[in-house]
PDB file of C-alpha atoms in Angstrom:
ATOM      1  CA  MET A   1      92.938 -37.404  12.380  1.00 51.00           C
ATOM      2  CA  ARG A   2      89.744 -36.573  14.941  1.00 50.00           C
ATOM      3  CA  LYS A   3      86.425 -39.543  13.987  1.00 50.00           C
ATOM      4  CA  ARG A   4      83.493 -38.599  14.176  1.00 47.00           C
ATOM      5  CA  ARG A   5      80.636 -38.359  16.521  1.00 44.00           C
ATOM      6  CA  ARG A   6      78.148 -41.222  16.589  1.00 43.00           C
ATOM      7  CA  GLU A   7      74.512 -39.751  17.450  1.00 42.00           C
ATOM      8  CA  GLY A   8      73.355 -41.360  19.699  1.00 40.00           C
ATOM      9  CA  PRO A   9      69.837 -41.096  20.813  1.00 39.00           C
ATOM     10  CA  ALA A  10      68.259 -37.211  20.770  1.00 37.00           C
ATOM     11  CA  ARG A  11      67.936 -37.061  17.525  1.00 36.00           C
ATOM     12  CA  SER A  12      65.157 -34.170  17.910  1.00 34.00           C
ATOM     13  CA  ALA A  13      65.019 -33.065  14.471  1.00 34.00           C
ATOM     14  CA  GLU A  14      64.702 -35.959  12.304  1.00 36.00           C
ATOM     15  CA  SER A  15      62.727 -37.554  14.461  1.00 37.00           C
ATOM     16  CA  GLN A  16      59.892 -34.662  14.450  1.00 37.00           C
ATOM     17  CA  ASP A  17      59.624 -35.850  10.643  1.00 38.00           C
ATOM     18  CA  ARG A  18      58.580 -39.462  10.624  1.00 41.00           C
ATOM     19  CA  PRO A  19      55.852 -41.471  12.729  1.00 47.00           C
ATOM     20  CA  GLY A  20      56.338 -41.664  16.402  1.00 46.00           C
ATOM     21  CA  GLY A  21      58.686 -38.135  16.212  1.00 52.00           C
ATOM     22  CA  GLN A  22      57.391 -36.760  19.823  1.00 57.00           C
ATOM     23  CA  PRO A  23      59.059 -35.638  21.839  1.00 65.00           C
ATOM     24  CA  GLY A  24      60.809 -37.739  24.593  1.00 81.00           C
ATOM     25  CA  VAL A  25      59.758 -40.907  22.019  1.00 91.00           C
ATOM     26  CA  GLN A  26      61.757 -42.172  19.089  1.00 96.00           C
ATOM     27  CA  PRO A  27      60.528 -43.218  16.138  1.00 94.00           C
ATOM     28  CA  VAL A  28      60.051 -46.712  15.427  1.00 95.00           C
ATOM     29  CA  ARG A  29      59.919 -49.086  12.739  1.00 94.00           C
ATOM     30  CA  ILE A  30      56.018 -50.314  12.350  1.00 95.00           C
ATOM     31  CA  THR A  31      56.031 -53.993  11.467  1.00 94.00           C
ATOM     32  CA  LEU A  32      53.391 -56.095  10.447  1.00 94.00           C
ATOM     33  CA  PRO A  33      53.899 -57.829  14.081  1.00 97.00           C
ATOM     34  CA  THR A  34      54.551 -54.142  16.302  1.00 97.00           C
ATOM     35  CA  ALA A  35      51.265 -52.626  14.423  1.00 96.00           C
ATOM     36  CA  ALA A  36      49.041 -55.711  16.300  1.00 96.00           C
ATOM     37  CA  VAL A  37      50.770 -55.352  18.925  1.00 98.00           C
ATOM     38  CA  LEU A  38      50.285 -51.133  19.502  1.00 97.00           C
ATOM     39  CA  ARG A  39      46.127 -52.274  18.088  1.00 96.00           C
ATOM     40  CA  GLN A  40      45.672 -54.630  20.800  1.00 97.00           C
ATOM     41  CA  MET A  41      47.761 -52.244  23.287  1.00 98.00           C
ATOM     42  CA  LEU A  42      45.895 -49.161  22.212  1.00 97.00           C
ATOM     43  CA  GLU A  43      41.898 -51.183  22.702  1.00 96.00           C
ATOM     44  CA  ASN A  44      42.356 -49.758  27.056  1.00 96.00           C
ATOM     45  CA  PRO A  45      45.623 -47.111  25.934  1.00 95.00           C
ATOM     46  CA  VAL A  46      45.876 -47.250  30.622  1.00 95.00           C
ATOM     47  CA  ALA A  47      46.099 -50.518  31.215  1.00 97.00           C
ATOM     48  CA  ASP A  48      48.834 -53.229  31.924  1.00 98.00           C
ATOM     49  CA  HIS A  49      49.682 -56.008  29.725  1.00 98.00           C
ATOM     50  CA  TYR A  50      51.538 -59.167  29.507  1.00 97.00           C
ATOM     51  CA  GLY A  51      53.340 -59.834  26.321  1.00 97.00           C
ATOM     52  CA  PHE A  52      52.057 -62.834  26.862  1.00 97.00           C
ATOM     53  CA  ALA A  53      48.703 -61.267  26.900  1.00 98.00           C
ATOM     54  CA  LEU A  54      49.649 -59.576  23.146  1.00 98.00           C
ATOM     55  CA  ALA A  55      50.732 -63.050  22.161  1.00 98.00           C
ATOM     56  CA  GLU A  56      48.041 -64.837  22.378  1.00 98.00           C
ATOM     57  CA  ALA A  57      45.966 -62.032  21.052  1.00 97.00           C
ATOM     58  CA  THR A  58      47.750 -60.806  18.394  1.00 97.00           C
ATOM     59  CA  SER A  59      48.741 -64.630  17.098  1.00 97.00           C
ATOM     60  CA  PHE A  60      52.226 -64.074  17.018  1.00 97.00           C
ATOM     61  CA  PRO A  61      54.359 -66.188  18.953  1.00 97.00           C
ATOM     62  CA  SER A  62      56.703 -64.321  22.243  1.00 96.00           C
ATOM     63  CA  GLY A  63      59.248 -64.442  20.335  1.00 97.00           C
ATOM     64  CA  THR A  64      58.534 -62.109  18.040  1.00 98.00           C
ATOM     65  CA  ILE A  65      55.913 -60.477  20.894  1.00 98.00           C
ATOM     66  CA  TYR A  66      59.047 -59.733  23.174  1.00 98.00           C
ATOM     67  CA  PRO A  67      61.462 -58.177  21.295  1.00 98.00           C
ATOM     68  CA  ILE A  68      58.241 -55.986  19.659  1.00 98.00           C
ATOM     69  CA  LEU A  69      58.233 -54.956  23.684  1.00 98.00           C
ATOM     70  CA  ALA A  70      61.755 -54.077  24.370  1.00 98.00           C
ATOM     71  CA  ARG A  71      62.004 -51.966  21.114  1.00 98.00           C
ATOM     72  CA  LEU A  72      58.985 -50.111  22.314  1.00 98.00           C
ATOM     73  CA  GLU A  73      60.205 -50.111  25.620  1.00 98.00           C
ATOM     74  CA  THR A  74      63.996 -48.661  24.695  1.00 97.00           C
ATOM     75  CA  ALA A  75      62.135 -46.039  22.253  1.00 98.00           C
ATOM     76  CA  GLY A  76      60.389 -44.558  25.190  1.00 97.00           C
ATOM     77  CA  TRP A  77      56.692 -46.228  23.441  1.00 98.00           C
ATOM     78  CA  LEU A  78      56.342 -48.369  26.672  1.00 98.00           C
ATOM     79  CA  ALA A  79      57.575 -47.722  30.338  1.00 97.00           C
ATOM     80  CA  SER A  80      57.836 -51.322  32.039  1.00 98.00           C
ATOM     81  CA  PHE A  81      57.295 -53.183  35.742  1.00 97.00           C
ATOM     82  CA  TRP A  82      57.528 -56.232  36.812  1.00 97.00           C
ATOM     83  CA  GLU A  83      53.919 -57.334  38.473  1.00 96.00           C
ATOM     84  CA  GLN A  84      52.944 -56.641  43.099  1.00 95.00           C
ATOM     85  CA  GLY A  85      52.738 -60.142  44.103  1.00 93.00           C
ATOM     86  CA  ASP A  86      54.689 -62.748  45.535  1.00 95.00           C
ATOM     87  CA  PRO A  87      55.096 -66.133  43.375  1.00 95.00           C
ATOM     88  CA  ALA A  88      54.237 -68.011  45.754  1.00 95.00           C
ATOM     89  CA  GLU A  89      50.484 -66.776  46.363  1.00 95.00           C
ATOM     90  CA  LEU A  90      50.456 -66.114  42.463  1.00 94.00           C
ATOM     91  CA  GLU A  91      51.044 -69.817  41.997  1.00 95.00           C
ATOM     92  CA  ARG A  92      52.940 -68.733  39.226  1.00 95.00           C
ATOM     93  CA  PRO A  93      55.875 -66.334  38.551  1.00 95.00           C
ATOM     94  CA  ARG A  94      55.816 -62.439  37.824  1.00 96.00           C
ATOM     95  CA  ARG A  95      55.263 -60.683  34.806  1.00 97.00           C
ATOM     96  CA  ARG A  96      56.525 -58.055  33.172  1.00 97.00           C
ATOM     97  CA  MET A  97      53.751 -55.658  32.935  1.00 98.00           C
ATOM     98  CA  TYR A  98      54.001 -53.072  29.782  1.00 98.00           C
ATOM     99  CA  ARG A  99      52.739 -50.037  29.335  1.00 98.00           C
ATOM    100  CA  LEU A 100      52.377 -46.992  26.879  1.00 98.00           C
ATOM    101  CA  THR A 101      53.184 -44.111  27.787  1.00 97.00           C
ATOM    102  CA  GLY A 102      50.999 -40.827  27.013  1.00 96.00           C
ATOM    103  CA  ALA A 103      53.596 -39.741  24.473  1.00 97.00           C
ATOM    104  CA  GLY A 104      54.418 -43.828  23.730  1.00 97.00           C
ATOM    105  CA  ALA A 105      50.422 -43.745  23.203  1.00 97.00           C
ATOM    106  CA  HIS A 106      50.252 -40.576  20.974  1.00 97.00           C
ATOM    107  CA  ALA A 107      52.477 -41.792  18.767  1.00 97.00           C
ATOM    108  CA  ALA A 108      51.196 -45.493  18.501  1.00 97.00           C
ATOM    109  CA  ARG A 109      47.830 -43.878  16.882  1.00 96.00           C
ATOM    110  CA  GLU A 110      50.358 -41.484  14.579  1.00 95.00           C
ATOM    111  CA  ALA A 111      52.008 -44.227  13.183  1.00 95.00           C
ATOM    112  CA  LEU A 112      48.877 -46.707  12.884  1.00 94.00           C
ATOM    113  CA  THR A 113      46.705 -43.881  10.573  1.00 93.00           C
ATOM    114  CA  THR A 114      49.956 -43.135   9.041  1.00 93.00           C
ATOM    115  CA  THR A 115      50.880 -47.195   8.167  1.00 90.00           C
ATOM    116  CA  GLN A 116      46.840 -47.771   7.391  1.00 89.00           C
ATOM    117  CA  ARG A 117      46.916 -44.253   5.152  1.00 89.00           C
ATOM    118  CA  LEU A 118      50.148 -45.855   3.079  1.00 87.00           C
ATOM    119  CA  LEU A 119      47.814 -48.928   3.087  1.00 84.00           C
ATOM    120  CA  GLY A 120      45.421 -47.102   1.507  1.00 83.00           C
ATOM    121  CA  ALA A 121      47.290 -46.178  -0.922  1.00 73.00           C
ATOM    122  CA  LEU A 122      48.409 -48.771  -2.500  1.00 66.00           C
ATOM    123  CA  PRO A 123      47.512 -49.989  -5.814  1.00 72.00           C
ATOM    124  CA  PRO A 124      44.926 -52.698  -5.956  1.00 70.00           C
ATOM    125  CA  VAL A 125      46.739 -55.833  -6.562  1.00 66.00           C
ATOM    126  CA  SER A 126      45.695 -57.473  -9.787  1.00 63.00           C
ATOM    127  CA  GLN A 127      45.147 -60.925 -10.201  1.00 59.00           C
ATOM    128  CA  SER A 128      47.424 -60.922 -12.808  1.00 55.00           C
ATOM    129  CA  GLN A 129      50.847 -59.279 -10.865  1.00 49.00           C
ATOM    130  CA  ALA A 130      49.383 -61.777  -7.114  1.00 50.00           C
ATOM    131  CA  GLY A 131      51.922 -64.546  -8.747  1.00 52.00           C
ATOM    132  CA  THR A 132      54.002 -62.644  -9.575  1.00 52.00           C
ATOM    133  CA  ALA A 133      57.908 -61.839  -7.064  1.00 52.00           C
TER     134      ALA A 133
END
């Protein structure tokens, strides 16, 4: 009996049907914190961002932000690199910088638009439903 080979990250047909299905990027699950990070990065899509600044801007803890950045980088939405400079001259440790890729910026805009459209399509919660689980 032969073992089935597990599919790797190249799922082109499937990725075209979901948000972020642009060439060169993989789909990413868009959670509220992920949407906040993407929205913040899209304010200046060609800028370099670092995790702590994104944590402050989004009001999410760094323990939430850094896994999001790692997931977005693995999916091809972000590129990362170490800040240039000597820590002694900077008077602080070097920062890991993150930048949206071209395809990542496009996928982020599409994902946020889709998410906003889906959230807008939800019926409003009535007062009687608000307290029930």
